[in-house]
Amino acid sequence: MTYVVTENCIACKYTDCVEVCPVDCFYEGENMLVIHPEECIDCGVCEPECPADAIRPDTEPEMAKWVDFNRKYSEAWPVIVAKKDPLPNAGTMDGKGGKLSTNFSEKPAEEVA
């Protein structure tokens, strides 16, 4: 089993989960996070920390597409190891449907020099 980040993270990008991850398997895009499925140790400590309820175990129905999604972007985006502020509109975007097709950005997070 592994955990994956799902659509509800898009346009929210809460990072409470990052602080509790013992193996630093979160990766940051411009407007969401993903988990590298092969780096996740399946401890589950991140799941209850997500205010948007966007982290799910891969054993739930229809999670195979999210495993592939998380793998793809974790290999392209930079690792994130410290908590940051959520996106400015996180409160209004939390829980909205259809964000993958309307709000998702493939861009990596901008690295701070």
Coordinates of N, CA and C in Angstrom, one line a residue:
M1 N 0.8 -1.2 0.0 CA 0.0 0.0 0.0 C 0.9 1.2 0.0
T2 N 0.4 2.3 -0.6 CA 1.0 3.6 -0.5 C -0.1 4.7 -0.4
Y3 N 0.3 5.9 -0.1 CA -0.7 7.0 -0.1 C -0.4 7.9 -1.3
V4 N -1.5 8.5 -1.7 CA -1.4 9.4 -2.9 C -2.2 10.7 -2.6
V5 N -1.8 11.7 -3.3 CA -2.5 13.0 -3.2 C -3.5 13.0 -4.4
T6 N -4.7 13.5 -4.1 CA -5.7 13.5 -5.1 C -6.1 14.9 -5.5
E7 N -7.2 15.0 -6.3 CA -7.6 16.2 -6.9 C -7.9 17.4 -5.9
N8 N -8.3 17.1 -4.7 CA -8.7 18.1 -3.8 C -7.5 19.0 -3.4
C9 N -6.3 18.5 -3.6 CA -5.1 19.3 -3.2 C -4.9 20.5 -4.2
I10 N -5.4 20.3 -5.5 CA -5.2 21.3 -6.5 C -5.8 22.6 -6.1
A11 N -5.0 23.7 -6.2 CA -5.4 25.0 -5.9 C -5.6 25.3 -4.4
C12 N -5.2 24.3 -3.6 CA -5.2 24.5 -2.1 C -3.8 24.5 -1.6
K13 N -3.1 23.3 -1.9 CA -1.7 23.1 -1.5 C -1.4 23.4 -0.1
Y14 N -2.2 22.7 0.8 CA -1.9 22.8 2.2 C -0.6 21.9 2.4
T15 N 0.2 22.3 3.3 CA 1.5 21.5 3.4 C 1.7 21.0 4.8
D16 N 0.6 20.9 5.6 CA 0.7 20.3 6.9 C 1.3 18.9 6.9
C17 N 1.0 18.1 5.8 CA 1.4 16.8 5.6 C 2.9 16.6 5.5
V18 N 3.5 17.6 5.0 CA 5.0 17.6 4.7 C 5.8 17.6 6.0
E19 N 5.3 18.3 7.0 CA 6.0 18.4 8.3 C 6.0 17.0 9.1
V20 N 5.1 16.2 8.9 CA 5.0 14.9 9.6 C 5.6 13.7 8.9
C21 N 5.9 13.9 7.6 CA 6.4 12.8 6.8 C 7.9 12.5 7.2
P22 N 8.1 11.2 7.6 CA 9.4 10.8 8.1 C 10.4 10.5 7.0
V23 N 9.9 10.5 5.7 CA 10.9 10.1 4.7 C 10.9 11.1 3.5
D24 N 10.3 12.3 3.7 CA 10.4 13.4 2.7 C 10.0 12.9 1.3
C25 N 8.8 12.3 1.2 CA 8.4 11.8 -0.1 C 7.4 12.7 -0.8
F26 N 7.2 13.9 -0.3 CA 6.3 14.9 -1.0 C 7.1 15.7 -2.0
Y27 N 6.4 16.0 -3.1 CA 7.0 16.8 -4.1 C 6.0 18.0 -4.5
E28 N 6.5 19.1 -4.8 CA 5.7 20.3 -4.9 C 5.6 20.9 -6.3
G29 N 4.4 21.0 -6.8 CA 4.1 21.6 -8.1 C 3.6 23.0 -7.8
E30 N 3.4 23.8 -8.8 CA 2.9 25.2 -8.7 C 1.7 25.3 -7.8
N31 N 0.7 24.3 -8.0 CA -0.5 24.5 -7.2 C -1.0 23.2 -6.5
M32 N -0.1 22.2 -6.3 CA -0.5 21.0 -5.5 C 0.8 20.3 -5.1
L33 N 0.6 19.3 -4.3 CA 1.6 18.4 -3.9 C 1.3 17.0 -4.4
V34 N 2.4 16.1 -4.5 CA 2.2 14.7 -4.8 C 3.1 13.9 -3.9
I35 N 2.9 12.6 -3.8 CA 3.7 11.7 -3.1 C 4.4 10.7 -4.0
H36 N 5.7 10.5 -3.9 CA 6.3 9.5 -4.7 C 5.9 8.1 -4.2
P37 N 5.2 7.3 -4.9 CA 4.7 6.1 -4.4 C 5.8 5.1 -4.0
E38 N 6.9 5.1 -4.6 CA 8.0 4.2 -4.2 C 8.8 4.7 -3.0
E39 N 8.7 5.9 -2.7 CA 9.4 6.5 -1.5 C 8.5 6.4 -0.2
C40 N 7.2 6.4 -0.4 CA 6.2 6.4 0.7 C 6.4 5.1 1.4
I41 N 6.5 5.2 2.8 CA 6.7 3.9 3.6 C 5.3 3.5 4.2
D42 N 4.2 4.0 3.7 CA 2.9 3.6 4.1 C 2.6 3.8 5.6
C43 N 3.2 4.8 6.2 CA 3.0 5.0 7.6 C 1.6 5.6 7.9
G44 N 1.1 6.4 7.0 CA -0.2 7.0 7.1 C -0.3 8.3 8.0
V45 N 0.8 8.7 8.5 CA 0.8 9.9 9.4 C 0.3 11.2 8.6
C46 N 0.5 11.2 7.3 CA 0.2 12.4 6.6 C -1.3 12.5 6.3
E47 N -2.0 11.4 6.2 CA -3.4 11.5 5.8 C -4.3 12.3 6.8
P48 N -4.2 12.1 8.1 CA -5.1 12.9 9.0 C -4.6 14.4 9.1
E49 N -3.4 14.7 8.6 CA -2.9 16.1 8.7 C -3.4 17.0 7.6
C50 N -4.0 16.4 6.5 CA -4.4 17.2 5.4 C -5.8 17.8 5.6
P51 N -5.8 19.1 5.7 CA -7.1 19.8 5.9 C -8.1 19.6 4.8
A52 N -7.6 19.3 3.6 CA -8.5 19.2 2.4 C -8.9 17.7 2.2
D53 N -8.4 16.8 3.0 CA -8.8 15.4 2.9 C -8.4 14.9 1.5
A54 N -7.2 15.4 1.0 CA -6.7 15.0 -0.4 C -5.8 13.8 -0.4
I55 N -5.4 13.3 0.8 CA -4.4 12.2 0.8 C -5.2 10.9 1.1
R56 N -5.1 10.0 0.2 CA -5.9 8.7 0.3 C -5.0 7.5 0.1
P57 N -5.3 6.4 0.7 CA -4.6 5.1 0.5 C -4.9 4.6 -0.9
D58 N -3.9 4.0 -1.5 CA -4.1 3.5 -2.9 C -5.1 2.3 -2.9
T59 N -5.5 1.8 -1.8 CA -6.4 0.7 -1.7 C -7.8 1.1 -1.9
E60 N -8.1 2.4 -1.9 CA -9.5 2.8 -2.2 C -9.8 2.7 -3.7
P61 N -11.1 2.6 -4.0 CA -11.5 2.4 -5.4 C -11.0 3.6 -6.3
E62 N -10.6 3.3 -7.5 CA -10.2 4.3 -8.5 C -8.9 5.1 -8.1
M63 N -8.1 4.5 -7.3 CA -6.9 5.2 -6.9 C -5.7 4.9 -7.9
A64 N -5.8 3.9 -8.7 CA -4.7 3.6 -9.6 C -4.3 4.7 -10.5
K65 N -5.2 5.5 -11.0 CA -4.9 6.7 -11.8 C -4.1 7.7 -11.0
W66 N -4.4 7.8 -9.7 CA -3.7 8.8 -8.8 C -2.3 8.3 -8.5
V67 N -2.1 7.0 -8.4 CA -0.8 6.5 -8.2 C 0.1 6.8 -9.4
D68 N -0.4 6.6 -10.6 CA 0.3 7.0 -11.8 C 0.6 8.5 -11.8
F69 N -0.4 9.3 -11.5 CA -0.3 10.7 -11.5 C 0.8 11.2 -10.5
N70 N 0.7 10.7 -9.3 CA 1.7 11.0 -8.3 C 3.1 10.6 -8.7
R71 N 3.2 9.5 -9.3 CA 4.6 9.0 -9.7 C 5.1 9.9 -10.8
K72 N 4.3 10.3 -11.8 CA 4.7 11.1 -12.9 C 5.2 12.5 -12.4
Y73 N 4.5 13.1 -11.5 CA 4.9 14.5 -11.1 C 5.9 14.5 -10.0
S74 N 6.0 13.4 -9.2 CA 7.0 13.4 -8.2 C 8.4 13.2 -8.9
E75 N 8.4 12.7 -10.1 CA 9.7 12.6 -10.8 C 10.1 13.8 -11.6
A76 N 9.2 14.8 -11.6 CA 9.4 16.1 -12.3 C 9.5 17.3 -11.4
W77 N 8.9 17.2 -10.2 CA 8.9 18.4 -9.3 C 9.9 18.2 -8.2
P78 N 10.3 19.4 -7.6 CA 11.2 19.3 -6.5 C 10.6 18.8 -5.2
V79 N 11.4 18.2 -4.4 CA 11.0 17.7 -3.1 C 10.6 18.9 -2.2
I80 N 9.7 18.7 -1.3 CA 9.3 19.7 -0.3 C 9.4 19.1 1.1
V81 N 10.2 19.8 2.0 CA 10.4 19.2 3.3 C 10.0 20.1 4.5
A82 N 9.5 21.3 4.1 CA 9.1 22.2 5.2 C 7.7 22.8 4.9
K83 N 6.9 23.0 5.9 CA 5.6 23.5 5.7 C 5.6 25.0 5.2
K84 N 4.7 25.3 4.3 CA 4.5 26.6 3.7 C 3.1 27.0 3.9
D85 N 2.8 28.3 3.6 CA 1.4 28.7 3.7 C 0.7 28.1 2.5
P86 N -0.6 27.8 2.7 CA -1.4 27.3 1.6 C -1.6 28.4 0.5
L87 N -2.1 28.1 -0.6 CA -2.4 29.1 -1.6 C -3.5 30.0 -1.2
P88 N -3.4 31.3 -1.7 CA -4.3 32.3 -1.2 C -5.8 32.0 -1.2
N89 N -6.3 31.2 -2.2 CA -7.7 30.9 -2.3 C -8.0 29.5 -1.8
A90 N -7.1 28.9 -1.0 CA -7.3 27.6 -0.6 C -8.7 27.3 0.1
G91 N -9.1 28.3 0.9 CA -10.4 28.1 1.6 C -11.6 28.0 0.7
T92 N -11.6 28.8 -0.4 CA -12.7 28.8 -1.3 C -12.6 27.6 -2.4
M93 N -11.4 27.1 -2.6 CA -11.2 26.1 -3.6 C -11.3 24.7 -2.9
D94 N -11.2 24.6 -1.6 CA -11.3 23.3 -0.9 C -12.6 22.7 -1.2
G95 N -12.6 21.5 -1.7 CA -13.9 20.7 -1.9 C -14.5 20.9 -3.2
K96 N -14.0 21.8 -4.1 CA -14.6 22.0 -5.4 C -14.2 20.9 -6.3
G97 N -15.1 20.4 -7.1 CA -14.9 19.3 -8.1 C -14.3 19.9 -9.4
G98 N -13.8 18.9 -10.2 CA -13.4 19.3 -11.5 C -12.1 20.1 -11.6
K99 N -11.3 20.1 -10.5 CA -10.1 21.0 -10.5 C -9.0 20.4 -11.4
L100 N -9.0 19.1 -11.6 CA -7.9 18.5 -12.4 C -8.0 19.1 -13.9
S101 N -9.2 19.2 -14.4 CA -9.3 19.7 -15.8 C -9.3 21.2 -15.9
T102 N -9.6 21.9 -14.8 CA -9.8 23.4 -14.8 C -8.7 24.2 -14.1
N103 N -8.0 23.6 -13.1 CA -7.1 24.4 -12.3 C -5.7 23.8 -12.2
F104 N -5.5 22.5 -12.6 CA -4.2 21.9 -12.4 C -3.1 22.5 -13.3
S105 N -1.9 22.7 -12.7 CA -0.7 23.2 -13.4 C 0.3 22.2 -13.3
E106 N 0.9 21.8 -14.5 CA 2.0 20.9 -14.5 C 3.4 21.5 -14.1
K107 N 3.4 22.8 -13.9 CA 4.7 23.5 -13.6 C 5.1 23.1 -12.2
P108 N 6.4 22.9 -12.0 CA 7.0 22.7 -10.7 C 6.9 24.0 -9.8
A109 N 7.0 23.8 -8.6 CA 7.0 25.0 -7.7 C 8.3 25.8 -8.0
E110 N 8.2 27.1 -7.8 CA 9.4 27.9 -8.0 C 10.3 27.7 -6.8
E111 N 11.5 27.4 -7.1 CA 12.5 27.2 -6.0 C 13.0 28.6 -5.5
V112 N 13.0 28.7 -4.2 CA 13.5 30.0 -3.6 C 15.0 29.9 -3.4
A113 N 15.7 30.8 -4.0 CA 17.2 30.8 -3.9 C 17.7 31.4 -2.6

